[in-house]
Amino acid sequence: MTATVGNPGSTTTEYKRSASRFTDRITADGREGRPVEAGRYRLVVSRACPWANRSLIVRRLLGLEDAISLAVTDPLQDERSWRFTLDPEGRDPVLGIAFLAEAYEAREPGYDGGVSVPAVVDVTGGEVVTNDYQRITLDLATEWTALHREGAPDLYPEPLREEIDTVMEDVYRNLNNGVYQAGFAKSQRAYERAYRNLFACWDRLSERLTDRRYLVGESITEADVRLFTTLVRFDAVYHGHFKCNRNKLSEDPVLWAYARDLFQTPGFGDTVDFDHIKRHYHQVHTDINPTQIVPLGPDLSAWLTPHHRAELGGRPFGEGTPPGPVPVDEEVPPRGRAVRD
């Protein structure tokens, strides 16, 4: 994910997320050194990671599957972090590498820092361009417009950006990152602070969404993408594994209906692999779960139950249309999907 797992070596009692090491941008005019170019870049993700899940969703919604190829890592890491053991012979078929760390090394010989996803790799040289998870999706929405599918939604509409940014900052600070601050806290005080901030934000969001379908405006924006990737993992891992247990998502009628609405929207639920999510958190975080036992629950079929959020109005894609079917080679395996009883 975006920081070394468990934040080892920290001398504080609070979890501190590592900053993205590589922050080059890929822009329409190439003004920062890398131009938008179909087929030149490969998006490397773990389906377990909420930060990488953002880029998967945005890539789907905008129809960029043919423009940016996809590499999916094993949900389990070893001492060299993210690895391509899901691919034949344990190597990514495009980049030819066994570990994402090799693309970091290609960018900066001798690099010994954290290796995180999502990462965008330049196929022509095999080096990582960016692991700036906050910027990647915004640039996909605003710089890659020439390669968007017909009917792609505007996920970062200019008139709403100030409000979107304000909402996203609250969501990031207290919920997206807050679950990690609670889960990796090294003192009771640090844990309780993160827990209280998390659920204060939770309550603000629940109230905000009581009478509106989406966080900002009448259609899906980047803010909804960022909130969804935490909510979809909440009951499966954060509630128990990270001790964020004031209540489950499924016990909040507003946020549970909101999350199901998004999950059932093309481009959201079809990117989620619950098997990868549960195995990563419960088997990699051995300081939290030394037995590495993976829970069987929760019941995933509940994600497909009616949500009735359409009654609030709004149009998921604004003036646009839903994305097409998931490419066959990018489908989530049956073990990781929510299916109806």
XYZ file of C-alpha atoms in Angstrom:
341
model
C 0.000 0.000 0.000
C 1.195 3.570 0.306
C 3.361 3.023 3.329
C 5.528 0.214 4.600
C 3.204 -2.278 6.229
C 2.737 -1.653 9.918
C 4.952 1.439 9.839
C 7.860 -0.477 11.428
C 10.633 1.513 12.987
C 8.400 4.382 14.076
C 9.411 5.894 17.382
C 6.046 7.539 17.952
C 2.816 6.037 19.194
C 0.860 7.402 16.235
C 0.843 5.914 12.751
C 2.485 8.211 10.186
C 1.848 7.533 6.521
C 4.910 7.770 4.322
C 4.891 10.437 1.633
C 4.890 9.307 -1.996
C 8.506 9.100 -3.180
C 7.930 9.552 -6.909
C 5.537 12.270 -7.965
C 6.140 12.921 -11.662
C 2.917 13.759 -13.449
C 1.724 12.488 -16.806
C 0.051 15.418 -18.524
C -1.692 16.090 -21.818
C 1.081 18.435 -22.991
C 3.979 16.646 -21.312
C 4.899 19.827 -19.459
C 6.306 17.868 -16.526
C 8.316 15.466 -18.623
C 5.822 12.653 -19.312
C 3.138 13.020 -21.971
C -0.162 11.178 -22.095
C 0.305 8.376 -24.594
C -1.863 5.323 -25.169
C -0.024 2.079 -24.432
C 3.042 3.678 -22.874
C 2.156 3.216 -19.213
C 1.197 0.303 -16.994
C -0.837 0.707 -13.819
C 0.325 -1.614 -11.047
C -2.194 -2.307 -8.301
C -3.040 -4.622 -5.472
C -6.763 -5.320 -5.299
C -6.348 -5.452 -1.526
C -5.264 -1.820 -1.293
C -7.873 0.950 -0.980
C -5.528 3.542 -2.481
C -4.937 1.349 -5.540
C -8.648 0.539 -5.731
C -9.261 4.240 -6.392
C -7.195 4.084 -9.572
C -8.934 0.872 -10.682
C -12.352 2.505 -10.325
C -11.399 5.729 -12.087
C -9.697 3.846 -14.926
C -12.916 1.802 -15.391
C -15.285 4.753 -15.180
C -13.282 6.739 -17.727
C -12.815 3.793 -20.089
C -9.025 3.889 -20.052
C -8.517 0.116 -20.073
C -7.073 0.128 -23.604
C -4.933 3.202 -22.964
C -3.295 2.076 -19.705
C -2.607 -1.613 -19.205
C -3.080 -3.249 -15.802
C -0.821 -5.361 -13.606
C -2.268 -6.979 -10.476
C 0.063 -8.095 -7.695
C -0.305 -10.933 -5.239
C -2.206 -9.749 -2.134
C 0.508 -11.284 0.029
C 3.918 -9.644 0.219
C 7.362 -10.903 1.111
C 10.538 -9.073 2.114
C 10.638 -7.344 -1.276
C 7.028 -6.242 -1.001
C 4.638 -6.465 -3.961
C 5.281 -9.438 -6.240
C 3.839 -10.772 -9.493
C 3.268 -14.365 -8.420
C -0.237 -14.361 -9.940
C 1.334 -14.234 -13.408
C 2.901 -17.161 -15.289
C 6.435 -17.871 -14.085
C 5.981 -15.213 -11.402
C 6.769 -12.286 -13.696
C 4.667 -9.475 -15.063
C 4.182 -10.331 -18.746
C 4.684 -6.753 -19.948
C 7.381 -5.425 -17.621
C 9.189 -8.751 -17.258
C 9.818 -8.204 -13.549
C 9.102 -10.391 -10.534
C 8.802 -7.572 -7.998
C 7.481 -4.030 -8.271
C 10.657 -3.017 -6.430
C 12.534 -3.615 -9.682
C 10.673 -0.714 -11.324
C 11.609 1.484 -8.364
C 15.232 0.394 -8.716
C 15.110 1.192 -12.435
C 14.004 4.725 -11.580
C 16.502 5.232 -8.759
C 19.412 2.774 -8.606
C 20.088 1.795 -5.019
C 16.598 2.766 -3.895
C 15.865 1.203 -0.521
C 12.656 2.932 0.525
C 9.075 1.697 0.663
C 7.502 0.134 -2.409
C 3.860 1.080 -2.754
C 0.806 0.720 -4.954
C -0.718 2.165 -6.985
C 2.274 2.838 -9.188
C 2.396 3.920 -12.810
C 5.337 2.429 -14.704
C 6.679 3.654 -18.039
C 6.787 0.522 -20.186
C 9.429 1.991 -22.510
C 12.051 2.130 -19.766
C 10.571 -0.059 -17.053
C 10.855 2.634 -14.418
C 8.183 3.859 -12.023
C 6.839 7.292 -12.963
C 4.638 7.992 -9.964
C 3.308 6.388 -6.817
C 1.425 9.555 -5.855
C -1.936 7.955 -5.075
C -3.537 11.337 -4.346
C -2.638 12.748 -7.771
C -2.882 9.716 -10.071
C -6.673 9.599 -10.214
C -7.079 13.365 -10.557
C -4.726 13.349 -13.535
C -6.555 10.435 -15.116
C -9.712 12.534 -14.881
C -8.281 15.825 -16.099
C -5.171 15.148 -18.216
C -6.219 11.980 -20.052
C -9.463 13.390 -21.468
C -8.449 12.822 -25.101
C -8.406 9.073 -24.401
C -11.572 8.892 -22.278
C -14.373 6.711 -23.599
C -17.394 8.364 -25.154
C -19.817 9.137 -22.338
C -17.153 9.174 -19.620
C -18.275 11.092 -16.520
C -16.560 14.238 -15.273
C -15.240 13.049 -11.919
C -13.596 16.357 -11.001
C -15.832 19.093 -12.437
C -14.169 22.467 -12.214
C -17.115 24.374 -10.660
C -17.237 21.864 -7.771
C -13.529 21.352 -7.146
C -13.269 23.517 -4.061
C -16.121 21.657 -2.362
C -14.822 18.284 -3.554
C -11.359 19.063 -2.176
C -12.792 20.099 1.195
C -14.831 16.917 1.517
C -11.936 14.738 0.374
C -9.574 16.286 2.911
C -11.937 15.407 5.767
C -12.449 11.900 4.388
C -8.723 11.344 3.904
C -7.547 12.704 7.226
C -10.127 11.056 9.439
C -11.466 8.013 7.584
C -9.197 6.818 4.739
C -6.102 7.277 6.884
C -7.967 7.200 10.178
C -8.578 3.451 10.038
C -4.806 2.938 9.776
C -4.125 5.372 12.601
C -6.448 3.334 14.791
C -5.210 -0.052 13.603
C -1.491 0.667 13.881
C -1.598 2.891 16.983
C 1.052 1.992 19.539
C -0.671 3.454 22.560
C -4.177 3.530 23.964
C -4.217 7.318 23.734
C -3.221 7.351 20.057
C -5.805 4.683 19.247
C -8.619 6.499 21.052
C -7.795 9.786 19.331
C -7.919 8.153 15.907
C -11.099 6.241 16.800
C -12.936 9.382 17.917
C -11.848 11.401 14.879
C -12.858 8.561 12.589
C -16.381 8.231 13.918
C -16.884 11.994 14.165
C -16.144 12.099 10.431
C -18.370 9.054 9.928
C -21.287 10.871 11.546
C -20.700 14.002 9.460
C -20.777 11.934 6.288
C -23.862 10.004 7.350
C -25.687 13.263 8.029
C -24.488 14.791 4.753
C -25.738 11.820 2.749
C -29.120 11.588 4.431
C -30.862 13.660 1.770
C -28.392 13.604 -1.118
C -27.306 10.649 -3.204
C -23.688 11.675 -3.700
C -21.177 13.639 -1.659
C -20.914 16.661 -3.980
C -23.343 17.593 -6.714
C -25.823 15.368 -8.517
C -23.450 12.691 -9.816
C -20.423 10.629 -8.845
C -17.197 12.543 -8.287
C -13.696 11.722 -7.083
C -14.946 12.289 -3.530
C -17.302 9.311 -3.792
C -14.538 7.111 -5.188
C -12.290 7.931 -2.238
C -14.944 7.309 0.384
C -16.146 4.074 -1.224
C -12.796 2.287 -1.091
C -12.683 2.618 2.694
C -16.349 1.797 3.247
C -16.211 -1.365 1.126
C -13.406 -2.712 3.354
C -14.906 -1.605 6.631
C -16.881 -4.608 7.832
C -14.518 -7.112 6.229
C -11.347 -5.809 7.889
C -11.390 -2.413 9.583
C -14.189 -3.072 12.085
C -12.445 -6.025 13.728
C -8.853 -6.108 12.498
C -8.245 -2.383 13.098
C -10.538 -2.131 16.154
C -12.813 0.445 14.488
C -15.759 -1.161 16.208
C -18.203 1.479 17.371
C -20.499 0.123 14.708
C -20.378 -1.780 11.458
C -21.079 -0.164 8.107
C -24.087 -2.473 7.801
C -25.482 -0.933 11.001
C -25.551 2.610 9.608
C -28.657 2.848 7.390
C -27.440 5.866 5.428
C -23.821 4.930 4.716
C -24.697 1.270 4.174
C -27.295 2.175 1.530
C -24.879 4.703 -0.033
C -22.085 2.132 -0.215
C -24.379 -0.499 -1.739
C -25.583 2.030 -4.309
C -21.996 2.629 -5.425
C -21.072 -1.059 -5.216
C -23.905 -1.881 -7.613
C -22.840 0.895 -10.006
C -20.689 -0.384 -12.907
C -17.069 0.482 -12.240
C -17.201 0.127 -8.458
C -18.158 -3.311 -7.159
C -16.698 -5.036 -10.208
C -13.212 -3.873 -9.131
C -13.479 -5.225 -5.560
C -11.851 -8.527 -4.604
C -12.897 -9.425 -1.060
C -10.640 -12.483 -1.064
C -7.548 -10.357 -1.733
C -8.675 -7.772 0.813
C -9.184 -10.239 3.656
C -6.076 -12.295 2.961
C -3.824 -9.253 2.736
C -4.878 -7.567 5.945
C -5.136 -10.722 8.048
C -2.061 -12.515 6.735
C 0.390 -9.668 6.141
C -0.238 -7.697 9.340
C 1.198 -10.383 11.603
C 1.878 -7.878 14.364
C -1.898 -7.443 14.640
C -2.976 -10.973 13.686
C -0.089 -13.356 14.494
C -2.175 -16.466 13.768
C -2.845 -15.248 10.195
C -6.325 -16.773 10.376
C -8.617 -15.239 7.750
C -12.256 -14.779 8.832
C -14.918 -16.456 6.727
C -17.395 -13.584 7.044
C -19.056 -11.234 6.509
C -21.895 -12.322 4.214
C -21.046 -10.673 0.892
C -24.456 -11.241 -0.678
C -25.780 -8.307 1.371
C -23.875 -5.960 -0.957
C -26.361 -6.818 -3.702
C -29.550 -6.088 -1.756
C -31.787 -3.115 -2.732
C -30.605 0.292 -1.508
C -33.392 2.647 -2.696
C -30.936 5.544 -3.042
C -32.171 6.374 -6.545
C -35.223 7.878 -4.831
C -32.990 10.795 -3.800
C -32.477 11.741 -7.451
C -29.169 12.383 -9.115
C -27.605 10.581 -12.057
C -24.553 8.394 -11.415
C -22.698 9.447 -14.568
C -24.165 12.913 -15.039
C -24.569 13.526 -18.767
C -22.507 10.430 -19.472
C -23.123 6.698 -19.594
C -22.025 3.607 -17.648
C -18.740 1.926 -18.566
C -18.875 -1.243 -20.616
C -18.256 -4.765 -19.349
C -15.079 -5.559 -17.447
C -12.415 -6.931 -19.813
C -12.346 -10.699 -19.405
C -8.721 -10.776 -18.271
C -9.456 -8.166 -15.570
C -12.476 -9.818 -13.987
C -12.336 -10.446 -10.250
C -12.123 -14.232 -9.652
C -15.344 -15.817 -8.312
C -13.818 -16.346 -4.869
C -13.515 -12.594 -4.344
C -16.942 -11.500 -5.621
C -20.207 -10.748 -3.884
C -22.876 -13.086 -5.252
C -26.570 -13.372 -4.609
C -27.804 -16.175 -2.361
